């Protein structure tokens, strides 16, 4: 049996009913895969008979091992980064394919796959144009972390977090679709709430796209300014001398793209909660861990940025990290007014100085 026999929507989110009974399949999977390689079992049959959550999780572990080996061989630790924009959509497509293979209603999963595919296209394009897929390209933050921790510690960090935990995370943020799949066995039709959730996530993807384009335009103008001394793209010299963007969405949030990214997967989780008529469920582990991950990575990013650009500290004080602090956009602080010192104050200071000298 690959799926539990459920009669209530609330049961679709019950860990003890929809996950725990299938854990033994995970332990049996290596032996069954060996049978497939030996020709004693058909792969499609194995795929159909294995719970889709278990097979998806097993794939994330296998990919983690691949990421680890490739990272250690190449001494390049952005292997997961190269697949980040693709894997969540791959896992959602896996749930969709599994449902179709069994003739199950898939309209609600199709809706999740539509927004996720558009999300993947946007993120993959942005990562590609920034050179992320170039040979030898690596997230600059990994190099900084490597320089500041012992070599052995960094390798343990790679063996655990960078390769495996990040790979598992990319599966877990897509895992809420499993509960939607189960709910579809009871409530198969696409509802207005499903359409609303998809629309919200498409709006968040659009927000990411706008933030990406604003950042790309600024960085392109900044590079040209460094090369030629010409301010282009509608930016003033002062804007480019500042070193970081503060216009558009970036005038209200220091990381509008990060804010939208976290919201996308939280909305998917809330979608699963609505589908199962629960306030919360086990599928929130992935989005919660993603939010925690963004807190740490954003802190490191800002620590580096504040060390490069003097005005960034003022920007941090005025603009929220993810959510706006004010209705008005950020404005570069003007020059400080000169301090006026009265003649009487100068005389008083001189008297105090002479008094101190006499006491010595």
mmCIF file of N, CA and C in Angstrom, residues 222-357:
data_model
loop_
_atom_site.group_PDB
_atom_site.id
_atom_site.type_symbol
_atom_site.label_atom_id
_atom_site.label_comp_id
_atom_site.label_asym_id
_atom_site.label_seq_id
_atom_site.Cartn_x
_atom_site.Cartn_y
_atom_site.Cartn_z
ATOM 1 N N UNK A 222 26.249 50.463 -12.258
ATOM 2 C CA UNK A 222 27.387 50.630 -11.355
ATOM 3 C C UNK A 222 28.676 50.121 -11.999
ATOM 4 N N UNK A 223 28.592 48.979 -12.684
ATOM 5 C CA UNK A 223 29.776 48.422 -13.359
ATOM 6 C C UNK A 223 30.236 49.355 -14.482
ATOM 7 N N UNK A 224 29.278 49.858 -15.262
ATOM 8 C CA UNK A 224 29.630 50.770 -16.343
ATOM 9 C C UNK A 224 30.237 52.060 -15.798
ATOM 10 N N UNK A 225 29.712 52.513 -14.664
ATOM 11 C CA UNK A 225 30.220 53.738 -14.035
ATOM 12 C C UNK A 225 31.670 53.549 -13.586
ATOM 13 N N UNK A 226 31.982 52.373 -13.043
ATOM 14 C CA UNK A 226 33.353 52.092 -12.623
ATOM 15 C C UNK A 226 34.296 52.026 -13.820
ATOM 16 N N UNK A 227 33.793 51.509 -14.953
ATOM 17 C CA UNK A 227 34.630 51.333 -16.129
ATOM 18 C C UNK A 227 34.819 52.632 -16.916
ATOM 19 N N UNK A 228 33.757 53.448 -16.971
ATOM 20 C CA UNK A 228 33.802 54.628 -17.843
ATOM 21 C C UNK A 228 33.646 55.957 -17.119
ATOM 22 N N UNK A 229 33.175 55.903 -15.875
ATOM 23 C CA UNK A 229 32.936 57.151 -15.147
ATOM 24 C C UNK A 229 31.626 57.827 -15.530
ATOM 25 N N UNK A 230 30.808 57.145 -16.354
ATOM 26 C CA UNK A 230 29.535 57.719 -16.790
ATOM 27 C C UNK A 230 28.383 57.135 -15.990
ATOM 28 N N UNK A 231 27.503 58.004 -15.494
ATOM 29 C CA UNK A 231 26.305 57.576 -14.776
ATOM 30 C C UNK A 231 25.185 57.357 -15.782
ATOM 31 N N UNK A 232 24.666 56.129 -15.857
ATOM 32 C CA UNK A 232 23.616 55.785 -16.816
ATOM 33 C C UNK A 232 22.439 55.145 -16.098
ATOM 34 N N UNK A 233 21.421 54.782 -16.860
ATOM 35 C CA UNK A 233 20.276 54.068 -16.304
ATOM 36 C C UNK A 233 19.384 54.924 -15.433
ATOM 37 N N UNK A 234 19.516 56.230 -15.535
ATOM 38 C CA UNK A 234 18.692 57.105 -14.711
ATOM 39 C C UNK A 234 19.237 57.323 -13.319
ATOM 40 N N UNK A 235 20.445 56.851 -13.054
ATOM 41 C CA UNK A 235 21.062 57.013 -11.732
ATOM 42 C C UNK A 235 21.990 58.229 -11.716
ATOM 43 N N UNK A 236 22.022 58.882 -10.577
ATOM 44 C CA UNK A 236 22.977 59.967 -10.368
ATOM 45 C C UNK A 236 24.310 59.366 -9.903
ATOM 46 N N UNK A 237 25.362 60.166 -10.006
ATOM 47 C CA UNK A 237 26.673 59.695 -9.550
ATOM 48 C C UNK A 237 26.645 59.307 -8.075
ATOM 49 N N UNK A 238 25.911 60.103 -7.285
ATOM 50 C CA UNK A 238 25.832 59.816 -5.846
ATOM 51 C C UNK A 238 25.196 58.453 -5.591
ATOM 52 N N UNK A 239 24.205 58.085 -6.424
ATOM 53 C CA UNK A 239 23.551 56.778 -6.274
ATOM 54 C C UNK A 239 24.550 55.649 -6.509
ATOM 55 N N UNK A 240 25.383 55.819 -7.518
ATOM 56 C CA UNK A 240 26.341 54.767 -7.872
ATOM 57 C C UNK A 240 27.541 54.767 -6.929
ATOM 58 N N UNK A 241 27.927 55.947 -6.442
ATOM 59 C CA UNK A 241 29.017 56.018 -5.468
ATOM 60 C C UNK A 241 28.613 55.356 -4.151
ATOM 61 N N UNK A 242 27.333 55.360 -3.845
ATOM 62 C CA UNK A 242 26.847 54.734 -2.608
ATOM 63 C C UNK A 242 27.215 53.261 -2.578
ATOM 64 N N UNK A 243 27.075 52.583 -3.722
ATOM 65 C CA UNK A 243 27.497 51.190 -3.823
ATOM 66 C C UNK A 243 26.394 50.166 -3.735
ATOM 67 N N UNK A 244 25.200 50.558 -3.315
ATOM 68 C CA UNK A 244 24.087 49.613 -3.204
ATOM 69 C C UNK A 244 22.789 50.329 -3.562
ATOM 70 N N UNK A 245 21.809 49.550 -4.009
ATOM 71 C CA UNK A 245 20.562 50.111 -4.492
ATOM 72 C C UNK A 245 19.626 50.480 -3.338
ATOM 73 N N UNK A 246 18.939 51.611 -3.476
ATOM 74 C CA UNK A 246 17.965 52.035 -2.463
ATOM 75 C C UNK A 246 16.674 52.520 -3.122
ATOM 76 N N UNK A 247 16.525 52.290 -4.423
ATOM 77 C CA UNK A 247 15.340 52.767 -5.135
ATOM 78 C C UNK A 247 14.369 51.621 -5.390
ATOM 79 N N UNK A 248 13.151 51.972 -5.841
ATOM 80 C CA UNK A 248 12.144 50.964 -6.129
ATOM 81 C C UNK A 248 11.748 50.193 -4.876
ATOM 82 N N UNK A 249 11.590 48.885 -5.011
ATOM 83 C CA UNK A 249 11.224 48.047 -3.862
ATOM 84 C C UNK A 249 12.286 48.092 -2.781
ATOM 85 N N UNK A 250 13.534 48.359 -3.190
ATOM 86 C CA UNK A 250 14.660 48.372 -2.257
ATOM 87 C C UNK A 250 14.642 49.610 -1.361
ATOM 88 N N UNK A 251 13.773 50.559 -1.667
ATOM 89 C CA UNK A 251 13.615 51.721 -0.799
ATOM 90 C C UNK A 251 12.716 51.435 0.387
ATOM 91 N N UNK A 252 12.002 50.297 0.342
ATOM 92 C CA UNK A 252 11.078 49.922 1.412
ATOM 93 C C UNK A 252 11.528 48.663 2.161
ATOM 94 N N UNK A 253 12.296 47.839 1.489
ATOM 95 C CA UNK A 253 12.810 46.599 2.092
ATOM 96 C C UNK A 253 14.252 46.406 1.654
ATOM 97 N N UNK A 254 15.110 46.026 2.604
ATOM 98 C CA UNK A 254 16.511 45.802 2.249
ATOM 99 C C UNK A 254 16.681 44.544 1.398
ATOM 100 N N UNK A 255 15.704 43.641 1.491
ATOM 101 C CA UNK A 255 15.773 42.395 0.715
ATOM 102 C C UNK A 255 14.369 41.996 0.265
ATOM 103 N N UNK A 256 13.772 42.731 -0.669
ATOM 104 C CA UNK A 256 12.410 42.398 -1.103
ATOM 105 C C UNK A 256 12.325 41.032 -1.772
ATOM 106 N N UNK A 257 13.395 40.626 -2.457
ATOM 107 C CA UNK A 257 13.389 39.302 -3.087
ATOM 108 C C UNK A 257 13.421 38.189 -2.047
ATOM 109 N N UNK A 258 14.201 38.367 -0.985
ATOM 110 C CA UNK A 258 14.250 37.370 0.086
ATOM 111 C C UNK A 258 12.911 37.286 0.816
ATOM 112 N N UNK A 259 12.286 38.437 1.025
ATOM 113 C CA UNK A 259 10.988 38.460 1.709
ATOM 114 C C UNK A 259 9.950 37.679 0.912
ATOM 115 N N UNK A 260 9.935 37.891 -0.405
ATOM 116 C CA UNK A 260 8.984 37.186 -1.258
ATOM 117 C C UNK A 260 9.290 35.696 -1.312
ATOM 118 N N UNK A 261 10.578 35.345 -1.337
ATOM 119 C CA UNK A 261 10.968 33.938 -1.413
ATOM 120 C C UNK A 261 10.482 33.151 -0.196
ATOM 121 N N UNK A 262 10.674 33.700 0.978
ATOM 122 C CA UNK A 262 10.200 33.019 2.183
ATOM 123 C C UNK A 262 8.678 32.916 2.191
ATOM 124 N N UNK A 263 8.030 33.968 1.736
ATOM 125 C CA UNK A 263 6.563 34.003 1.730
ATOM 126 C C UNK A 263 5.978 32.960 0.781
ATOM 127 N N UNK A 264 6.638 32.735 -0.349
ATOM 128 C CA UNK A 264 6.135 31.777 -1.342
ATOM 129 C C UNK A 264 5.940 30.397 -0.722
ATOM 130 N N UNK A 265 6.959 29.921 -0.012
ATOM 131 C CA UNK A 265 6.891 28.550 0.513
ATOM 132 C C UNK A 265 6.044 28.481 1.771
ATOM 133 N N UNK A 266 5.926 29.605 2.477
ATOM 134 C CA UNK A 266 5.009 29.638 3.617
ATOM 135 C C UNK A 266 3.560 29.608 3.120
ATOM 136 N N UNK A 267 3.284 30.303 2.025
ATOM 137 C CA UNK A 267 1.934 30.285 1.452
ATOM 138 C C UNK A 267 1.583 28.890 0.962
ATOM 139 N N UNK A 268 2.563 28.188 0.350
ATOM 140 C CA UNK A 268 2.306 26.813 -0.084
ATOM 141 C C UNK A 268 1.942 25.935 1.116
ATOM 142 N N UNK A 269 2.645 26.141 2.223
ATOM 143 C CA UNK A 269 2.327 25.396 3.443
ATOM 144 C C UNK A 269 0.929 25.743 3.949
ATOM 145 N N UNK A 270 0.588 27.035 3.944
ATOM 146 C CA UNK A 270 -0.750 27.439 4.368
ATOM 147 C C UNK A 270 -1.817 26.871 3.431
ATOM 148 N N UNK A 271 -1.472 26.753 2.183
ATOM 149 C CA UNK A 271 -2.358 26.119 1.209
ATOM 150 C C UNK A 271 -2.667 24.687 1.646
ATOM 151 N N UNK A 272 -1.639 23.976 2.083
ATOM 152 C CA UNK A 272 -1.844 22.598 2.531
ATOM 153 C C UNK A 272 -2.675 22.549 3.812
ATOM 154 N N UNK A 273 -2.496 23.557 4.670
ATOM 155 C CA UNK A 273 -3.299 23.618 5.891
ATOM 156 C C UNK A 273 -4.773 23.814 5.559
ATOM 157 N N UNK A 274 -5.039 24.708 4.612
ATOM 158 C CA UNK A 274 -6.435 24.938 4.215
ATOM 159 C C UNK A 274 -7.020 23.685 3.573
ATOM 160 N N UNK A 275 -6.228 23.027 2.732
ATOM 161 C CA UNK A 275 -6.721 21.833 2.034
ATOM 162 C C UNK A 275 -7.071 20.717 3.004
ATOM 163 N N UNK A 276 -6.375 20.679 4.156
ATOM 164 C CA UNK A 276 -6.602 19.616 5.139
ATOM 165 C C UNK A 276 -7.401 20.099 6.347
ATOM 166 N N UNK A 277 -7.865 21.337 6.286
ATOM 167 C CA UNK A 277 -8.676 21.923 7.360
ATOM 168 C C UNK A 277 -7.957 21.888 8.709
ATOM 169 N N UNK A 278 -6.681 22.207 8.683
ATOM 170 C CA UNK A 278 -5.892 22.244 9.916
ATOM 171 C C UNK A 278 -5.258 23.624 10.064
ATOM 172 N N UNK A 279 -5.012 24.026 11.303
ATOM 173 C CA UNK A 279 -4.343 25.300 11.555
ATOM 174 C C UNK A 279 -2.845 25.184 11.303
ATOM 175 N N UNK A 280 -2.297 24.019 11.591
ATOM 176 C CA UNK A 280 -0.875 23.762 11.366
ATOM 177 C C UNK A 280 -0.683 22.260 11.229
ATOM 178 N N UNK A 281 0.427 21.872 10.604
ATOM 179 C CA UNK A 281 0.719 20.441 10.486
ATOM 180 C C UNK A 281 2.214 20.230 10.285
ATOM 181 N N UNK A 282 2.630 18.997 10.210
ATOM 182 C CA UNK A 282 4.047 18.632 10.139
ATOM 183 C C UNK A 282 4.744 19.202 8.904
ATOM 184 N N UNK A 283 3.984 19.508 7.842
ATOM 185 C CA UNK A 283 4.583 20.014 6.610
ATOM 186 C C UNK A 283 5.164 21.412 6.774
ATOM 187 N N UNK A 284 4.936 22.042 7.920
ATOM 188 C CA UNK A 284 5.504 23.364 8.166
ATOM 189 C C UNK A 284 6.974 23.330 8.533
ATOM 190 N N UNK A 285 7.549 22.141 8.704
ATOM 191 C CA UNK A 285 8.964 22.032 9.073
ATOM 192 C C UNK A 285 9.853 22.664 8.011
ATOM 193 N N UNK A 286 9.594 22.362 6.744
ATOM 194 C CA UNK A 286 10.418 22.875 5.667
ATOM 195 C C UNK A 286 10.399 24.393 5.561
ATOM 196 N N UNK A 287 9.214 25.012 5.429
ATOM 197 C CA UNK A 287 9.170 26.478 5.368
ATOM 198 C C UNK A 287 9.746 27.151 6.608
ATOM 199 N N UNK A 288 9.545 26.551 7.779
ATOM 200 C CA UNK A 288 10.092 27.137 9.011
ATOM 201 C C UNK A 288 11.611 27.121 8.991
ATOM 202 N N UNK A 289 12.192 26.010 8.558
ATOM 203 C CA UNK A 289 13.648 25.913 8.479
ATOM 204 C C UNK A 289 14.192 26.871 7.421
ATOM 205 N N UNK A 290 13.447 27.040 6.331
ATOM 206 C CA UNK A 290 13.872 27.975 5.287
ATOM 207 C C UNK A 290 13.936 29.396 5.832
ATOM 208 N N UNK A 291 12.944 29.776 6.619
ATOM 209 C CA UNK A 291 12.924 31.118 7.209
ATOM 210 C C UNK A 291 14.117 31.306 8.140
ATOM 211 N N UNK A 292 14.417 30.298 8.946
ATOM 212 C CA UNK A 292 15.581 30.373 9.826
ATOM 213 C C UNK A 292 16.873 30.482 9.020
ATOM 214 N N UNK A 293 16.951 29.743 7.921
ATOM 215 C CA UNK A 293 18.132 29.793 7.063
ATOM 216 C C UNK A 293 18.335 31.199 6.496
ATOM 217 N N UNK A 294 17.244 31.834 6.099
ATOM 218 C CA UNK A 294 17.341 33.182 5.541
ATOM 219 C C UNK A 294 17.776 34.190 6.599
ATOM 220 N N UNK A 295 17.408 33.966 7.854
ATOM 221 C CA UNK A 295 17.864 34.883 8.899
ATOM 222 C C UNK A 295 19.393 34.863 8.984
ATOM 223 N N UNK A 296 19.965 33.657 8.979
ATOM 224 C CA UNK A 296 21.415 33.535 9.093
ATOM 225 C C UNK A 296 22.150 34.015 7.857
ATOM 226 N N UNK A 297 21.676 33.625 6.675
ATOM 227 C CA UNK A 297 22.373 34.006 5.444
ATOM 228 C C UNK A 297 22.256 35.501 5.188
ATOM 229 N N UNK A 298 21.110 36.084 5.535
ATOM 230 C CA UNK A 298 20.946 37.529 5.338
ATOM 231 C C UNK A 298 21.819 38.304 6.313
ATOM 232 N N UNK A 299 21.930 37.807 7.536
ATOM 233 C CA UNK A 299 22.812 38.454 8.519
ATOM 234 C C UNK A 299 24.247 38.488 8.001
ATOM 235 N N UNK A 300 24.719 37.362 7.437
ATOM 236 C CA UNK A 300 26.084 37.303 6.915
ATOM 237 C C UNK A 300 26.246 38.240 5.724
ATOM 238 N N UNK A 301 25.262 38.256 4.838
ATOM 239 C CA UNK A 301 25.316 39.130 3.668
ATOM 240 C C UNK A 301 25.410 40.587 4.084
ATOM 241 N N UNK A 302 24.610 40.971 5.070
ATOM 242 C CA UNK A 302 24.599 42.365 5.505
ATOM 243 C C UNK A 302 25.870 42.732 6.268
ATOM 244 N N UNK A 303 26.424 41.789 6.987
ATOM 245 C CA UNK A 303 27.681 42.037 7.686
ATOM 246 C C UNK A 303 28.781 42.379 6.684
ATOM 247 N N UNK A 304 28.802 41.642 5.569
ATOM 248 C CA UNK A 304 29.789 41.899 4.527
ATOM 249 C C UNK A 304 29.517 43.243 3.849
ATOM 250 N N UNK A 305 28.256 43.499 3.538
ATOM 251 C CA UNK A 305 27.890 44.729 2.830
ATOM 252 C C UNK A 305 28.173 45.962 3.678
ATOM 253 N N UNK A 306 27.840 45.897 4.970
ATOM 254 C CA UNK A 306 28.079 47.045 5.853
ATOM 255 C C UNK A 306 29.568 47.353 5.976
ATOM 256 N N UNK A 307 30.404 46.335 5.828
ATOM 257 C CA UNK A 307 31.841 46.557 5.891
ATOM 258 C C UNK A 307 32.392 47.198 4.627
ATOM 259 N N UNK A 308 31.640 47.134 3.542
ATOM 260 C CA UNK A 308 32.095 47.695 2.267
ATOM 261 C C UNK A 308 31.579 49.107 2.025
ATOM 262 N N UNK A 309 30.355 49.395 2.505
ATOM 263 C CA UNK A 309 29.714 50.671 2.171
ATOM 264 C C UNK A 309 29.314 51.408 3.453
ATOM 265 N N UNK A 310 29.895 52.579 3.713
ATOM 266 C CA UNK A 310 29.642 53.319 4.961
ATOM 267 C C UNK A 310 28.168 53.660 5.195
ATOM 268 N N UNK A 311 27.438 53.974 4.112
ATOM 269 C CA UNK A 311 26.046 54.412 4.282
ATOM 270 C C UNK A 311 25.101 53.259 4.614
ATOM 271 N N UNK A 312 25.581 52.017 4.479
ATOM 272 C CA UNK A 312 24.684 50.875 4.668
ATOM 273 C C UNK A 312 24.136 50.803 6.089
ATOM 274 N N UNK A 313 24.905 51.250 7.055
ATOM 275 C CA UNK A 313 24.435 51.232 8.452
ATOM 276 C C UNK A 313 23.220 52.144 8.605
ATOM 277 N N UNK A 314 23.257 53.314 7.974
ATOM 278 C CA UNK A 314 22.110 54.222 8.010
ATOM 279 C C UNK A 314 20.919 53.607 7.277
ATOM 280 N N UNK A 315 21.193 52.956 6.185
ATOM 281 C CA UNK A 315 20.148 52.247 5.428
ATOM 282 C C UNK A 315 19.493 51.173 6.294
ATOM 283 N N UNK A 316 20.288 50.448 7.064
ATOM 284 C CA UNK A 316 19.750 49.430 7.964
ATOM 285 C C UNK A 316 18.855 50.041 9.032
ATOM 286 N N UNK A 317 19.239 51.224 9.521
ATOM 287 C CA UNK A 317 18.437 51.883 10.555
ATOM 288 C C UNK A 317 17.094 52.370 10.008
ATOM 289 N N UNK A 318 17.068 52.730 8.735
ATOM 290 C CA UNK A 318 15.884 53.360 8.162
ATOM 291 C C UNK A 318 14.936 52.398 7.462
ATOM 292 N N UNK A 319 15.469 51.291 6.960
ATOM 293 C CA UNK A 319 14.672 50.376 6.138
ATOM 294 C C UNK A 319 14.667 48.983 6.770
ATOM 295 N N UNK A 320 13.512 48.345 6.798
ATOM 296 C CA UNK A 320 13.396 47.023 7.385
ATOM 297 C C UNK A 320 14.104 45.966 6.562
ATOM 298 N N UNK A 321 14.577 44.923 7.231
ATOM 299 C CA UNK A 321 15.289 43.862 6.530
ATOM 300 C C UNK A 321 14.383 43.192 5.491
ATOM 301 N N UNK A 322 13.165 42.838 5.890
ATOM 302 C CA UNK A 322 12.219 42.194 4.978
ATOM 303 C C UNK A 322 10.937 43.012 4.815
ATOM 304 N N UNK A 323 10.400 43.509 5.906
ATOM 305 C CA UNK A 323 9.153 44.263 5.850
ATOM 306 C C UNK A 323 9.434 45.752 6.044
ATOM 307 N N UNK A 324 8.638 46.630 5.418
ATOM 308 C CA UNK A 324 8.877 48.075 5.520
ATOM 309 C C UNK A 324 8.737 48.592 6.946
ATOM 310 N N UNK A 325 9.545 49.579 7.265
ATOM 311 C CA UNK A 325 9.438 50.266 8.552
ATOM 312 C C UNK A 325 8.568 51.515 8.448
ATOM 313 N N UNK A 326 8.434 52.042 7.233
ATOM 314 C CA UNK A 326 7.690 53.288 7.038
ATOM 315 C C UNK A 326 7.000 53.247 5.684
ATOM 316 N N UNK A 327 6.038 54.155 5.490
ATOM 317 C CA UNK A 327 5.328 54.233 4.221
ATOM 318 C C UNK A 327 6.156 54.939 3.154
ATOM 319 N N UNK A 328 7.105 55.750 3.588
ATOM 320 C CA UNK A 328 7.945 56.476 2.644
ATOM 321 C C UNK A 328 9.218 55.693 2.349
ATOM 322 N N UNK A 329 9.749 55.903 1.133
ATOM 323 C CA UNK A 329 10.960 55.197 0.725
ATOM 324 C C UNK A 329 12.182 55.823 1.364
ATOM 325 N N UNK A 330 13.276 55.068 1.342
ATOM 326 C CA UNK A 330 14.535 55.526 1.919
ATOM 327 C C UNK A 330 15.082 56.729 1.149
ATOM 328 N N UNK A 331 15.626 57.675 1.895
ATOM 329 C CA UNK A 331 16.297 58.825 1.301
ATOM 330 C C UNK A 331 17.687 58.949 1.901
ATOM 331 N N UNK A 332 18.642 59.181 1.037
ATOM 332 C CA UNK A 332 20.017 59.341 1.506
ATOM 333 C C UNK A 332 20.115 60.538 2.439
ATOM 334 N N UNK A 333 20.666 60.363 3.632
ATOM 335 C CA UNK A 333 20.761 61.502 4.563
ATOM 336 C C UNK A 333 21.618 62.615 3.983
ATOM 337 N N UNK A 334 21.168 63.882 4.168
ATOM 338 C CA UNK A 334 21.914 65.022 3.671
ATOM 339 C C UNK A 334 23.117 65.309 4.543
ATOM 340 N N UNK A 335 23.952 66.243 4.120
ATOM 341 C CA UNK A 335 25.134 66.592 4.929
ATOM 342 C C UNK A 335 24.725 67.167 6.267
ATOM 343 N N UNK A 336 25.485 66.827 7.296
ATOM 344 C CA UNK A 336 25.171 67.321 8.631
ATOM 345 C C UNK A 336 25.452 68.815 8.721
ATOM 346 N N UNK A 337 24.559 69.505 9.413
ATOM 347 C CA UNK A 337 24.746 70.944 9.600
ATOM 348 C C UNK A 337 25.953 71.193 10.496
ATOM 349 N N UNK A 338 26.768 72.215 10.175
ATOM 350 C CA UNK A 338 27.948 72.490 11.003
ATOM 351 C C UNK A 338 27.544 72.889 12.415
ATOM 352 N N UNK A 339 28.303 72.429 13.379
ATOM 353 C CA UNK A 339 28.009 72.741 14.773
ATOM 354 C C UNK A 339 28.427 74.183 15.075
ATOM 355 N N UNK A 340 27.494 74.947 15.621
ATOM 356 C CA UNK A 340 27.753 76.354 15.955
ATOM 357 C C UNK A 340 28.223 76.460 17.401
ATOM 358 N N UNK A 341 29.387 77.038 17.585
ATOM 359 C CA UNK A 341 29.940 77.213 18.933
ATOM 360 C C UNK A 341 30.003 78.705 19.237
ATOM 361 N N UNK A 342 29.341 79.131 20.283
ATOM 362 C CA UNK A 342 29.305 80.540 20.647
ATOM 363 C C UNK A 342 30.651 80.976 21.243
ATOM 364 N N UNK A 343 30.945 82.282 21.118
ATOM 365 C CA UNK A 343 32.190 82.837 21.647
ATOM 366 C C UNK A 343 32.279 82.628 23.149
ATOM 367 N N UNK A 344 31.144 82.769 23.825
ATOM 368 C CA UNK A 344 31.123 82.585 25.280
ATOM 369 C C UNK A 344 31.504 81.157 25.661
ATOM 370 N N UNK A 345 31.094 80.199 24.838
ATOM 371 C CA UNK A 345 31.428 78.803 25.126
ATOM 372 C C UNK A 345 32.920 78.563 24.926
ATOM 373 N N UNK A 346 33.509 79.218 23.914
ATOM 374 C CA UNK A 346 34.950 79.086 23.696
ATOM 375 C C UNK A 346 35.730 79.657 24.872
ATOM 376 N N UNK A 347 35.250 80.832 25.386
ATOM 377 C CA UNK A 347 35.918 81.453 26.531
ATOM 378 C C UNK A 347 35.814 80.559 27.763
ATOM 379 N N UNK A 348 34.654 79.960 27.943
ATOM 380 C CA UNK A 348 34.446 79.084 29.102
ATOM 381 C C UNK A 348 35.371 77.871 29.034
ATOM 382 N N UNK A 349 35.533 77.292 27.829
ATOM 383 C CA UNK A 349 36.408 76.139 27.658
ATOM 384 C C UNK A 349 37.866 76.517 27.935
ATOM 385 N N UNK A 350 38.255 77.720 27.505
ATOM 386 C CA UNK A 350 39.612 78.187 27.731
ATOM 387 C C UNK A 350 39.893 78.365 29.205
ATOM 388 N N UNK A 351 38.909 78.903 29.951
ATOM 389 C CA UNK A 351 39.062 79.082 31.396
ATOM 390 C C UNK A 351 39.215 77.745 32.103
ATOM 391 N N UNK A 352 38.416 76.758 31.683
ATOM 392 C CA UNK A 352 38.497 75.426 32.299
ATOM 393 C C UNK A 352 39.846 74.783 31.999
ATOM 394 N N UNK A 353 40.351 75.008 30.792
ATOM 395 C CA UNK A 353 41.651 74.445 30.424
ATOM 396 C C UNK A 353 42.774 75.060 31.257
ATOM 397 N N UNK A 354 42.738 76.415 31.453
ATOM 398 C CA UNK A 354 43.750 77.095 32.269
ATOM 399 C C UNK A 354 43.671 76.658 33.713
ATOM 400 N N UNK A 355 42.469 76.449 34.211
ATOM 401 C CA UNK A 355 42.271 75.990 35.591
ATOM 402 C C UNK A 355 42.902 74.624 35.813
ATOM 403 N N UNK A 356 42.691 73.704 34.820
ATOM 404 C CA UNK A 356 43.251 72.354 34.924
ATOM 405 C C UNK A 356 44.783 72.380 34.903
ATOM 406 N N UNK A 357 45.342 73.294 34.093
ATOM 407 C CA UNK A 357 46.798 73.409 34.023
ATOM 408 C C UNK A 357 47.383 73.923 35.354
#
